[in-house]
PDB file of C-alpha atoms in Angstrom:
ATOM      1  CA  UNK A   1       0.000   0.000   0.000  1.00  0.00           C
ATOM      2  CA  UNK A   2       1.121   3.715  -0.955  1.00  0.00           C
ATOM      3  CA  UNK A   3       1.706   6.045   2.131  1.00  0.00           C
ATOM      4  CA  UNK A   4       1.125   8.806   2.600  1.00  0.00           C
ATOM      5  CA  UNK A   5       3.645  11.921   3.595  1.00  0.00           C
ATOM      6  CA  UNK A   6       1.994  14.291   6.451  1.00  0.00           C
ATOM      7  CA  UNK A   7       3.045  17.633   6.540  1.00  0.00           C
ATOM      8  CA  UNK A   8       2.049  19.774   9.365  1.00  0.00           C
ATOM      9  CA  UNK A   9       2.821  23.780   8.152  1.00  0.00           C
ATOM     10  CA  UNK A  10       0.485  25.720  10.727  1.00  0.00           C
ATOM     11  CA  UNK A  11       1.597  27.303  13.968  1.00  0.00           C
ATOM     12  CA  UNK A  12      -0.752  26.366  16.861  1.00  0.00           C
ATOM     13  CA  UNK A  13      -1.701  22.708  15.787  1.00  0.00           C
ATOM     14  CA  UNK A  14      -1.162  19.598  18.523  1.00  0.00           C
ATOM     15  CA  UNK A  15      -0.551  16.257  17.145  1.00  0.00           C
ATOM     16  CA  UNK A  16      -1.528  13.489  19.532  1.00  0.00           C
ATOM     17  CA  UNK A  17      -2.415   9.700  19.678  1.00  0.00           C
ATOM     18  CA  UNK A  18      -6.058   7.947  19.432  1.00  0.00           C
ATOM     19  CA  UNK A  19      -6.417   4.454  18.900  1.00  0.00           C
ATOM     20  CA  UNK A  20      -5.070   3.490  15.847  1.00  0.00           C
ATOM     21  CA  UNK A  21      -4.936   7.245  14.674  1.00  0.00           C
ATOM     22  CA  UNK A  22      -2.597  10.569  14.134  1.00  0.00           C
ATOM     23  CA  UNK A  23      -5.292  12.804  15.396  1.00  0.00           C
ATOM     24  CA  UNK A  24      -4.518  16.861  14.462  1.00  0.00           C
ATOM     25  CA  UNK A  25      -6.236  19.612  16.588  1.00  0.00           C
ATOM     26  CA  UNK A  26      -6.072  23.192  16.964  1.00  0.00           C
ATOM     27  CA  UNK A  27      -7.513  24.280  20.701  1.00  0.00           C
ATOM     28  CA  UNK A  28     -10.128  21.766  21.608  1.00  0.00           C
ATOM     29  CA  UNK A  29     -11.291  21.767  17.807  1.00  0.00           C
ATOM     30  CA  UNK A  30     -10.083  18.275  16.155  1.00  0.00           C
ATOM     31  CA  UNK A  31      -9.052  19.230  12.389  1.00  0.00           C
ATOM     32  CA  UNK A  32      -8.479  15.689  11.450  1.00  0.00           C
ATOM     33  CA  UNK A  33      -7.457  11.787  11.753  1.00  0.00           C
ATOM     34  CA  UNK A  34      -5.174   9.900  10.052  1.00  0.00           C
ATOM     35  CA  UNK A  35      -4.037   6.011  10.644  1.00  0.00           C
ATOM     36  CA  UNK A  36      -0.865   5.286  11.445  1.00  0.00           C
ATOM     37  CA  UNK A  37      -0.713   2.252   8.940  1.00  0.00           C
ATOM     38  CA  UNK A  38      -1.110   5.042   6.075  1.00  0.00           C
ATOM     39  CA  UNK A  39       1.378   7.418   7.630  1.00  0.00           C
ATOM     40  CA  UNK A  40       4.802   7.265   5.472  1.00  0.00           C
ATOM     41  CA  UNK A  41       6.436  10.445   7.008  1.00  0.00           C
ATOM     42  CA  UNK A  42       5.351  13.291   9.063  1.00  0.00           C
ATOM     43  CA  UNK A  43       6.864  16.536   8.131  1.00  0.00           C
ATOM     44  CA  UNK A  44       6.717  19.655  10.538  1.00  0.00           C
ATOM     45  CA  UNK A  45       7.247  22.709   9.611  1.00  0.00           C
ATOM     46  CA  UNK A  46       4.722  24.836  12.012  1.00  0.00           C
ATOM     47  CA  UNK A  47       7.679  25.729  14.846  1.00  0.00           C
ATOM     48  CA  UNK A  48       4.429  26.887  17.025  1.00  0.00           C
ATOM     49  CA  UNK A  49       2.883  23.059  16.768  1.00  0.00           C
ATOM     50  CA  UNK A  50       3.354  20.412  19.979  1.00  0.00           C
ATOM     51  CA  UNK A  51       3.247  16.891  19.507  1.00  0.00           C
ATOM     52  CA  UNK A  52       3.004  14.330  22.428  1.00  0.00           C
ATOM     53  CA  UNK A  53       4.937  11.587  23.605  1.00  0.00           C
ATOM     54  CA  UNK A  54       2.664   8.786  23.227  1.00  0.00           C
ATOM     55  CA  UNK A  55       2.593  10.520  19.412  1.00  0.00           C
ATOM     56  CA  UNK A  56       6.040   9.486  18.639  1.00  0.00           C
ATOM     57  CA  UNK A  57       5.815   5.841  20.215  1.00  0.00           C
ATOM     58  CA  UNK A  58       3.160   5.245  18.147  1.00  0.00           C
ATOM     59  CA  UNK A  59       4.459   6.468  15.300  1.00  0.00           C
ATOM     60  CA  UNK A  60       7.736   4.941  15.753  1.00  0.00           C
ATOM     61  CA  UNK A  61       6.298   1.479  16.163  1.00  0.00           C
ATOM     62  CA  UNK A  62       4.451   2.290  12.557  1.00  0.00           C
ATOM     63  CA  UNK A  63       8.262   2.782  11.350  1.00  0.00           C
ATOM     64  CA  UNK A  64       7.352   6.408  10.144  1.00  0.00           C
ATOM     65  CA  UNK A  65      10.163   8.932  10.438  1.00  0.00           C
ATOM     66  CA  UNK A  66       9.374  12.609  11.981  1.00  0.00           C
ATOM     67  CA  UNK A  67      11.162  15.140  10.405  1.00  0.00           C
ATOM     68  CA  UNK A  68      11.521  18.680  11.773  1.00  0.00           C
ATOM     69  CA  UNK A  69      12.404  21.161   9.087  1.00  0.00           C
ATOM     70  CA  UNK A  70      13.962  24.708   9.964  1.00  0.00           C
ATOM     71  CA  UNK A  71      12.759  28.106   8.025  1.00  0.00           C
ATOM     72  CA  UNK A  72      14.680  26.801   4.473  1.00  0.00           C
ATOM     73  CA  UNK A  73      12.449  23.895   4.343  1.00  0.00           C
ATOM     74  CA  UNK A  74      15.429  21.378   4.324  1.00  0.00           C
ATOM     75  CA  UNK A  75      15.441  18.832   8.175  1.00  0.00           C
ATOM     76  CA  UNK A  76      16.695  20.386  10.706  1.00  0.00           C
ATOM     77  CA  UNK A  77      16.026  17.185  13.097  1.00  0.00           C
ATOM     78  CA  UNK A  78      14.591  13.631  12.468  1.00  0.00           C
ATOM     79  CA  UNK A  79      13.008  10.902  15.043  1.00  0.00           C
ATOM     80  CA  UNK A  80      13.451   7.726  13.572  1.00  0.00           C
ATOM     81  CA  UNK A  81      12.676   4.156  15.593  1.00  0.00           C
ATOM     82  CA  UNK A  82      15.291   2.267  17.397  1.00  0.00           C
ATOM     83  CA  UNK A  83      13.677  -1.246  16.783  1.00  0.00           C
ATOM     84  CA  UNK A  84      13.901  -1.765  12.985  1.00  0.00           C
ATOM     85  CA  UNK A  85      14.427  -5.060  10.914  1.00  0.00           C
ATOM     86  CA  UNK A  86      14.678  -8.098  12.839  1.00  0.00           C
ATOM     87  CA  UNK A  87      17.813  -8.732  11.099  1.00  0.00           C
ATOM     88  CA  UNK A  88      19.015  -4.946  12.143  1.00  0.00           C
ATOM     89  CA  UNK A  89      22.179  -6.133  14.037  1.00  0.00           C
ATOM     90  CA  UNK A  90      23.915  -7.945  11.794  1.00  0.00           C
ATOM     91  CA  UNK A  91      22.915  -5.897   8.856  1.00  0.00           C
ATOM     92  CA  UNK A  92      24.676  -2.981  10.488  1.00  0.00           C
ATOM     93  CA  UNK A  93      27.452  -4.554  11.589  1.00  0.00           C
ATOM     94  CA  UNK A  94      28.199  -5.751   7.624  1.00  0.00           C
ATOM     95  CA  UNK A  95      27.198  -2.296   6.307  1.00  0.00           C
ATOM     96  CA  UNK A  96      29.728  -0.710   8.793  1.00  0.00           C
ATOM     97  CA  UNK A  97      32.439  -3.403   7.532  1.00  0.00           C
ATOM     98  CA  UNK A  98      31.353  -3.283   4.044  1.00  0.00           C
ATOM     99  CA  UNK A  99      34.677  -2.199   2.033  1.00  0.00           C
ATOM    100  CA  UNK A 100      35.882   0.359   0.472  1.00  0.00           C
ATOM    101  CA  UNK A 101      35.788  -1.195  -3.131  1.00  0.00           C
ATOM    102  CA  UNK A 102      32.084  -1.849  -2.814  1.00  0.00           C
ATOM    103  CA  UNK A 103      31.150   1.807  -1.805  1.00  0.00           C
ATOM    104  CA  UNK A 104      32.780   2.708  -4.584  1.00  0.00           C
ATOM    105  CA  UNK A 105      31.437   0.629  -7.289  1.00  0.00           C
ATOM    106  CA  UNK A 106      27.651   1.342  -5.606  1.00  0.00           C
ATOM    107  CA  UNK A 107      28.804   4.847  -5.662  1.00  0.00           C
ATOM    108  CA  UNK A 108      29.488   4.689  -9.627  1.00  0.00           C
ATOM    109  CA  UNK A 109      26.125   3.345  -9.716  1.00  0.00           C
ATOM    110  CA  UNK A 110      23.988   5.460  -7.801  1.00  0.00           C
ATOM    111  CA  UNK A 111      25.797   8.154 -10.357  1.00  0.00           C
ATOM    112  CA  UNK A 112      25.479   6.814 -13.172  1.00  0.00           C
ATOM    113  CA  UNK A 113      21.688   6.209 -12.636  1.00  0.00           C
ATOM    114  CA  UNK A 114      21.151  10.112 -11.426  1.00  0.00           C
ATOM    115  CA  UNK A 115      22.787  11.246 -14.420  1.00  0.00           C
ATOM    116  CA  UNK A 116      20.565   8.919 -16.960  1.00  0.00           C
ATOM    117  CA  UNK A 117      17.674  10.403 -15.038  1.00  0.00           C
ATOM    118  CA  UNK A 118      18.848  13.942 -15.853  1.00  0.00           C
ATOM    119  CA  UNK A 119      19.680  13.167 -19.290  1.00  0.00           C
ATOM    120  CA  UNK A 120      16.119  11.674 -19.169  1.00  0.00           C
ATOM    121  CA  UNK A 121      14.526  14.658 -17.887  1.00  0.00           C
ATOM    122  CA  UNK A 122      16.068  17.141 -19.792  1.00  0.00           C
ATOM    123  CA  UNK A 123      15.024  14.800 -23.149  1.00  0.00           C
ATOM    124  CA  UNK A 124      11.487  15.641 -22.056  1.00  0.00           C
ATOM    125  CA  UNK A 125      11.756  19.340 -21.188  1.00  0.00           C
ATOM    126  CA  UNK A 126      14.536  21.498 -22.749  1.00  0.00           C
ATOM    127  CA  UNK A 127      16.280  18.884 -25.074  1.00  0.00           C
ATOM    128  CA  UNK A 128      18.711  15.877 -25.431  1.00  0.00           C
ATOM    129  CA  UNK A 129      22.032  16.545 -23.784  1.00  0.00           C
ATOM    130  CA  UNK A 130      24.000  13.335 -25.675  1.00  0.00           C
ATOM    131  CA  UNK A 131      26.904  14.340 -23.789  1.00  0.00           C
ATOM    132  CA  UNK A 132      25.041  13.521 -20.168  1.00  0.00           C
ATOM    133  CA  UNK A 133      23.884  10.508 -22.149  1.00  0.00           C
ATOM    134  CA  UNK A 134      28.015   9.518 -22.540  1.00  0.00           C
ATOM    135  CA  UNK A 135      28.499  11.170 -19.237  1.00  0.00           C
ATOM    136  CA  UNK A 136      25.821   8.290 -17.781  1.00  0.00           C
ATOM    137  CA  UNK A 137      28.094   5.579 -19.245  1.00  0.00           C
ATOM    138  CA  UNK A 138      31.517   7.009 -18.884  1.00  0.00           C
ATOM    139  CA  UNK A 139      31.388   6.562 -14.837  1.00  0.00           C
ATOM    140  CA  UNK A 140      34.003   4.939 -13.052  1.00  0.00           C
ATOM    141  CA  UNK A 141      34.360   3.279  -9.530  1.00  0.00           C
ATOM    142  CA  UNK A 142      34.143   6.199  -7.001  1.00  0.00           C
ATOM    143  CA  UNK A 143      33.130   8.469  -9.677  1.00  0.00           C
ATOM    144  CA  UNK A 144      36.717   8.982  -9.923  1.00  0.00           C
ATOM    145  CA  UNK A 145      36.806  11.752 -12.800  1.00  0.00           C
ATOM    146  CA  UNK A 146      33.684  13.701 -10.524  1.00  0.00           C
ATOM    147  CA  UNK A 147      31.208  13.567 -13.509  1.00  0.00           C
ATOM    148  CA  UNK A 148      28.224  13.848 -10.999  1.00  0.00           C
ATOM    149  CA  UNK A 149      29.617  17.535 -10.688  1.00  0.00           C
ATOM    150  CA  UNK A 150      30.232  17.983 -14.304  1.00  0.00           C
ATOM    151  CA  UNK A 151      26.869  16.544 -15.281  1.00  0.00           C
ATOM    152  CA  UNK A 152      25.044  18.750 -12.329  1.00  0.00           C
ATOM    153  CA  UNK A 153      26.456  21.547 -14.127  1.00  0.00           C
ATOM    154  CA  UNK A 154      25.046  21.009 -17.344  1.00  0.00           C
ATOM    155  CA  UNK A 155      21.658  19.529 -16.111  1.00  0.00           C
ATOM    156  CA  UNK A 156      20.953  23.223 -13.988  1.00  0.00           C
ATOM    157  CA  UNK A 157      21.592  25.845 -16.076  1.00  0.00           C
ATOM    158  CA  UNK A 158      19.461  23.444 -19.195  1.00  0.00           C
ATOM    159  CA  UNK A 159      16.736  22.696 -17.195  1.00  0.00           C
ATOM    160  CA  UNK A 160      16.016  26.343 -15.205  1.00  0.00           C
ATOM    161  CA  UNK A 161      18.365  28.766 -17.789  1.00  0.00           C
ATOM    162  CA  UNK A 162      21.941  29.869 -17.270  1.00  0.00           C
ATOM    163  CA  UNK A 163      21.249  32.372 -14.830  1.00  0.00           C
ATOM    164  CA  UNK A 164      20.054  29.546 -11.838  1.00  0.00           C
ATOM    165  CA  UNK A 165      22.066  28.793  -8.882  1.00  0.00           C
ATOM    166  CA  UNK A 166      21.831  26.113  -6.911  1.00  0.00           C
ATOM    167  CA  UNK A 167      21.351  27.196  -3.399  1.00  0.00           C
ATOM    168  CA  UNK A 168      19.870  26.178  -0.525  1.00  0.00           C
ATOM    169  CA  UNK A 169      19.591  29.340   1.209  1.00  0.00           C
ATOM    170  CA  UNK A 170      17.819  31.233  -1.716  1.00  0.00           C
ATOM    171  CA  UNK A 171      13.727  31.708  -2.213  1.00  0.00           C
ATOM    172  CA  UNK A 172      11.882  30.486  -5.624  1.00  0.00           C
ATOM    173  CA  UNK A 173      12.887  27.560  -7.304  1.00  0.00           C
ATOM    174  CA  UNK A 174      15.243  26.576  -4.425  1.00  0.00           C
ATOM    175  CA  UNK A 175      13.382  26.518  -1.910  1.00  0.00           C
ATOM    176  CA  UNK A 176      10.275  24.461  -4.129  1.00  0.00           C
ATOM    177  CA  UNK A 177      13.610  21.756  -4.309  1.00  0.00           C
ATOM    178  CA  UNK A 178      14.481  22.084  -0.747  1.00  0.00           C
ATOM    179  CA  UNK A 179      11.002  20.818  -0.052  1.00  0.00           C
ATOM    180  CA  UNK A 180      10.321  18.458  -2.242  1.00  0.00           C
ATOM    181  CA  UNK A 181      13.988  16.788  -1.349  1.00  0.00           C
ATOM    182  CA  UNK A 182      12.909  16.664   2.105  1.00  0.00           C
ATOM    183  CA  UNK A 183       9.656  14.651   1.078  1.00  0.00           C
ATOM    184  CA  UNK A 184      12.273  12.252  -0.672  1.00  0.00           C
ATOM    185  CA  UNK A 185      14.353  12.303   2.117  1.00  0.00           C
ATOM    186  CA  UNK A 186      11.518  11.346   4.659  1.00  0.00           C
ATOM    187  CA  UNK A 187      10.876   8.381   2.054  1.00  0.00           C
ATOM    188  CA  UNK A 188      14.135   7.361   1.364  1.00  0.00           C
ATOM    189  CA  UNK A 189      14.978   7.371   5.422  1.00  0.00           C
ATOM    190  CA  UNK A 190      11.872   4.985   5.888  1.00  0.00           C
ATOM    191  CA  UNK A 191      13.188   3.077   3.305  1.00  0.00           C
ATOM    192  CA  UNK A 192      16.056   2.486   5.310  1.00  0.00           C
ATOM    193  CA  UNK A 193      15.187   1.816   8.460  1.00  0.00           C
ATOM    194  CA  UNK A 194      13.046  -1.019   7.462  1.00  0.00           C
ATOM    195  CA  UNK A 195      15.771  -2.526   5.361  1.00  0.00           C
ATOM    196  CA  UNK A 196      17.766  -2.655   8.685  1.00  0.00           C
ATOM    197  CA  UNK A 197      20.317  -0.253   7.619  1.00  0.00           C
ATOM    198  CA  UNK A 198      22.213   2.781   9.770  1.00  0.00           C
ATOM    199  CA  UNK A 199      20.997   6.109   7.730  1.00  0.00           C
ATOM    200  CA  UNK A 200      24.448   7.576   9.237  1.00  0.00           C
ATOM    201  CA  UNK A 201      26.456   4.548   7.579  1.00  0.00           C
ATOM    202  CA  UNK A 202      27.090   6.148   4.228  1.00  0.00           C
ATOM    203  CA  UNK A 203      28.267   4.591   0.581  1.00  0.00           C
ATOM    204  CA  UNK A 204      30.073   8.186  -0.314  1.00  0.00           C
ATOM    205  CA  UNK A 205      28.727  10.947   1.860  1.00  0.00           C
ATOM    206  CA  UNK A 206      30.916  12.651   4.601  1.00  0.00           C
ATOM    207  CA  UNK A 207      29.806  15.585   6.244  1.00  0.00           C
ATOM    208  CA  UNK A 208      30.172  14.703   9.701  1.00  0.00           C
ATOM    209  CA  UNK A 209      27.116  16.889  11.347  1.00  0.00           C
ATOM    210  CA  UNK A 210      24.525  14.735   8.783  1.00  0.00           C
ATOM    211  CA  UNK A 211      22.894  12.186  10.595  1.00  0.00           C
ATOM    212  CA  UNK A 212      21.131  10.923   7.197  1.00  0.00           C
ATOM    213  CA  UNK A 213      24.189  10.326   4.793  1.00  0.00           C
ATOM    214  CA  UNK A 214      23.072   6.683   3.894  1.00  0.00           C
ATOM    215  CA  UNK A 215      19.956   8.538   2.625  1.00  0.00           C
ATOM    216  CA  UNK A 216      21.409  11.383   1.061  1.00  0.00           C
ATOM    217  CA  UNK A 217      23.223   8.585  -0.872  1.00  0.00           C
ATOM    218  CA  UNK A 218      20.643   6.577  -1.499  1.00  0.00           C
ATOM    219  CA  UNK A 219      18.295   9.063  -3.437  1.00  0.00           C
ATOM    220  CA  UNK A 220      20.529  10.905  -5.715  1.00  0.00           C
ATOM    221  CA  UNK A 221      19.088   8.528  -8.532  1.00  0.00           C
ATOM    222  CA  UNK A 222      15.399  10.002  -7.865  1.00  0.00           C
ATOM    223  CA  UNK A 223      16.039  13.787  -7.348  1.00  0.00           C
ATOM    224  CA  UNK A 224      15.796  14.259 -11.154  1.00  0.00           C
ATOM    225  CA  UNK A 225      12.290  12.935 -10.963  1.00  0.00           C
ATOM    226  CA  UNK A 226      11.710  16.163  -8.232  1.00  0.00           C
ATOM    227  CA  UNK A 227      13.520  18.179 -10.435  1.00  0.00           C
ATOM    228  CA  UNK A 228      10.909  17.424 -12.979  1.00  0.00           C
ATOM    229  CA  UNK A 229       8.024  17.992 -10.816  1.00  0.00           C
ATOM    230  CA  UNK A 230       9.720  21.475 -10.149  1.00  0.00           C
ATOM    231  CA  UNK A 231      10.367  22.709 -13.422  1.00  0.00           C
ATOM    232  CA  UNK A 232       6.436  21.357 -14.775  1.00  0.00           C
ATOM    233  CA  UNK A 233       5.622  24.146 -11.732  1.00  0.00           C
ATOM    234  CA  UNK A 234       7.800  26.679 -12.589  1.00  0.00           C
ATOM    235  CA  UNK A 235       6.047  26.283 -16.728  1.00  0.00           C
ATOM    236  CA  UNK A 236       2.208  27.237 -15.050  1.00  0.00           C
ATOM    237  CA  UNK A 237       3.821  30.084 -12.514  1.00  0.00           C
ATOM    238  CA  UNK A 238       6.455  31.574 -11.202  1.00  0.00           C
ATOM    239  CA  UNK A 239       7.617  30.284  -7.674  1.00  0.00           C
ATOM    240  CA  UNK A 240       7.965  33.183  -5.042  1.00  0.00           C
ATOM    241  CA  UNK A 241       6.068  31.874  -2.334  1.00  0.00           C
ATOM    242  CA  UNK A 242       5.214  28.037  -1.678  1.00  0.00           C
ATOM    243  CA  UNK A 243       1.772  27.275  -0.908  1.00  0.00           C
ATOM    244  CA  UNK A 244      -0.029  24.127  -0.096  1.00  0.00           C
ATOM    245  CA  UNK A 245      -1.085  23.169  -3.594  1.00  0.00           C
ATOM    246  CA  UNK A 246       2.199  23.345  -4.652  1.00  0.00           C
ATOM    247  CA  UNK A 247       3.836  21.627  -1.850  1.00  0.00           C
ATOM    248  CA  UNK A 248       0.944  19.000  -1.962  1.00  0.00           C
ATOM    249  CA  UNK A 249       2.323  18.514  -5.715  1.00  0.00           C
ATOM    250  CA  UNK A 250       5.803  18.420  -4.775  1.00  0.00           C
ATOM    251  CA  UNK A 251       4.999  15.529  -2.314  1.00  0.00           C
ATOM    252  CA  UNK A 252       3.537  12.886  -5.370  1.00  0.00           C
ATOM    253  CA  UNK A 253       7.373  12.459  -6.177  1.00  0.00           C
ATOM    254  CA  UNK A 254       7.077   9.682  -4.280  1.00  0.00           C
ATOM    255  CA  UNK A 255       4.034   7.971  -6.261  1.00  0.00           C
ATOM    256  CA  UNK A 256       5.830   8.711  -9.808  1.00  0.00           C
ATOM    257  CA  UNK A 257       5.990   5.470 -11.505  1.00  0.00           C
ATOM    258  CA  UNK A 258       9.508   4.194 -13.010  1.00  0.00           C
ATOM    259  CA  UNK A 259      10.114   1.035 -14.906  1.00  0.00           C
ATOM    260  CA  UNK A 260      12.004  -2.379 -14.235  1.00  0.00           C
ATOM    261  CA  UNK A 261      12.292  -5.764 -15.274  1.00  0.00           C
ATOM    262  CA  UNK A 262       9.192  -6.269 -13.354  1.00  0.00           C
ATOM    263  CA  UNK A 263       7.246  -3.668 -14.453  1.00  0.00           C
ATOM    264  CA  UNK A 264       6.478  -0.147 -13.162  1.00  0.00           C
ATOM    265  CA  UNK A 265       6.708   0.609  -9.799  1.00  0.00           C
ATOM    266  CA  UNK A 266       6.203   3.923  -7.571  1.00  0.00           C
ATOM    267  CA  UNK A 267       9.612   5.700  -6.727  1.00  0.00           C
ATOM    268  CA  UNK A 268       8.544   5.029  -2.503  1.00  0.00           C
ATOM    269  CA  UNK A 269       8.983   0.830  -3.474  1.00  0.00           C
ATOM    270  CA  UNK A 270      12.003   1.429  -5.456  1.00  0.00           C
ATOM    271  CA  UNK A 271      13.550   3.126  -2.954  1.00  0.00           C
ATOM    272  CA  UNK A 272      12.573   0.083  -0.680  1.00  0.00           C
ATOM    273  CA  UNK A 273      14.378  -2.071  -3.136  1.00  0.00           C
ATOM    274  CA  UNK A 274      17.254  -0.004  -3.610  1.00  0.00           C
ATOM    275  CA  UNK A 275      17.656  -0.195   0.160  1.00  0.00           C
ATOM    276  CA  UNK A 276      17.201  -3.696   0.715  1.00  0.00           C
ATOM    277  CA  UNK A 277      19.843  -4.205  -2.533  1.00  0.00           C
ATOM    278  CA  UNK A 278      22.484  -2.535  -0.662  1.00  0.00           C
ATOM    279  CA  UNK A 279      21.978  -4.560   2.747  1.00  0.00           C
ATOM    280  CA  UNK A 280      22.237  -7.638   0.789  1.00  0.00           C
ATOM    281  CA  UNK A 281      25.214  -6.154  -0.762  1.00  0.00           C
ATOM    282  CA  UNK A 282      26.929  -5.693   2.624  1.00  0.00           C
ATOM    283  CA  UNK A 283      25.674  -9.187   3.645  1.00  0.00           C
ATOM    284  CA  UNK A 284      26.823 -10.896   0.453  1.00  0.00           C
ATOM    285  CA  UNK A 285      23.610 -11.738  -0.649  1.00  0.00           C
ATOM    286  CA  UNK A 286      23.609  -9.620  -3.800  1.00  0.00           C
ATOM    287  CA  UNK A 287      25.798  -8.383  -6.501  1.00  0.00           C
ATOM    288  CA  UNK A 288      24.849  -4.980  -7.541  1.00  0.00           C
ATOM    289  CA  UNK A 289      21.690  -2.400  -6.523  1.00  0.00           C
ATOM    290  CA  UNK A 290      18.773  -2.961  -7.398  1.00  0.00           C
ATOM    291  CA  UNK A 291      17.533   0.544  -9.547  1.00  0.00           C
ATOM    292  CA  UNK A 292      14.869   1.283 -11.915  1.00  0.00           C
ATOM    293  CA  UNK A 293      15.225   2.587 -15.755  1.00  0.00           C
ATOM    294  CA  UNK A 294      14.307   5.645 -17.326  1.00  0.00           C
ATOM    295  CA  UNK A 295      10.534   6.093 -18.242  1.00  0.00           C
ATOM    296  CA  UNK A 296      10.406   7.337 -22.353  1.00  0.00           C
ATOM    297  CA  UNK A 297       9.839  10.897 -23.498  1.00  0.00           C
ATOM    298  CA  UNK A 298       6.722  10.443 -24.178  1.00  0.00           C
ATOM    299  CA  UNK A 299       5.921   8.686 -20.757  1.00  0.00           C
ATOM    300  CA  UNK A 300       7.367  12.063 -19.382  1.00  0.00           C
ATOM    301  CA  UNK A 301       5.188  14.036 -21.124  1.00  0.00           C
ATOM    302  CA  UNK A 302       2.166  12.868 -19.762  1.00  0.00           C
TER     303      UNK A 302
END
């Protein structure tokens, strides 16, 4: 079943536990339930909101991260369960031993998927890029010759003009990214956790203050696929402001459908496989991740 990702952007709003629900009040004036078997993520953003206790048991038994996010819209803090996988132990203990050989060669992976998906993306927007398309191929263990920077290059000023910047701190496009990367971030930590993996336990990330580098890792192949969602926004209006419509849109990145051997699949059960692939990987129960393939042009157009 699909989940669903709860953001919470009002000031003044109490999150509590009822039964088998999320319940979301304002005063003594209940706004809303939602069951915890359908809760994927919650995201807060309303600093004025209060949550209880019991709240984050419950949601922590229903293995659905909470994710705090400060006045850029990227986390600022994350609650995520301590009982996970019933394998958890020894799966951590193999990713923290897994060598440096294999991080790199899931590392030229993970890149060489992201920058199909940009070549893919840009196909369907501003044009083919055939040198992202030989970039895609052209990746070596540990992304040795940094072609994820070259390609990132490229891919921004094509897809949102010459004149963007990347930047986290800035308004507009940015900060649409910032939040829809968080949504994929709350996915891709779930993901995670109930593959029985250590989101701090990266495959190339190193910033030392980033509790989620396994995750940060994890989804580079999907933030084209946000990017996308972004720039379709960007075609109807101009982004100044973010409001709910638009960050409700920003949040079906999850549901987007890519393709596999087996068929299509939403991006939120790819990045379950993905997950799981890697664990395996680090137990020695797979050879390579498990990623999806690039829908067509004409998919992407629709």
């Amino acid at each position: 079943m699909q989940q669903r990702i709860v953001e919470i952007a009002s000031d003044g709003i109490h999150l509590s536990a009822f039964r088998g629900f999320m319940r979301i009040s304002r005063a003594d004036e209940e706004l809303g339930r939602v069951p915890f078997a359908d809760i994927g993520a919650v995201i807060l953003r309303g600093h004025g909101s209060t949550l209880s206790v019991n709240l984050c048991t419950r949601l922590s038994d229903a293995g659905a991260p909470l994710v705090i996010c400060g006045s850029n819209q990227s986390p600022a803090s994350l609650l995520w369960p301590v009982r996970g996988h019933y394998e958890q132990g020894r799966r951590m203990e193999a990713q923290a031993e897994a060598s440096r050989p294999l991080r790199k060669r899931a590392w030229r992976d993970l890149v060489s998927a992201k920058i199909a998906a940009q070549a893919a993306v840009l196909e369907a927007t501003t044009g083919k890029d055939a040198r992202l398309d030989r970039m895609a191929r052209e990746v070596k263990s540990g992304d040795s010759d940094n072609l994820e920077a070259q390609a990132a290059r490229r891919y921004w000023n094509a897809l949102f003009g010459p004149d963007f910047l990347r930047d986290r701190q800035a308004e507009g496009i940015n900060s649409a990214l910032n939040y829809g990367y968080t949504v994929l971030r709350a996915g891709t930590a779930r993901s995670i956790l109930a593959a029985g993996l250590h989101p701090s336990l990266s495959i190339h990330h190193t910033s030392r203050g980033d509790a989620l580098r396994l995750a940060d890792d994890l989804m580079e192949p999907f933030r084209p696929w946000l990017d996308l969602l972004v720039w379709r926004m960007t075609r109807e209006e101009p982004v100044s402001e973010l409001t709910s419509a638009m960050k409700g849109h920003l949040a079906e990145v999850l549901t987007l459908d890519l393709p596999g051997t087996d068929g299509v699949s939403p991006i939120q059960i790819w990045l379950d496989r993905l997950a799981l692939s890697w664990a395996k990987i680090c137990m020695g129960e797979a050879g390579k991740l498990d990623l999806p393939g690039q829908p067509s042009p004409l998919e992407l157009s629709t």
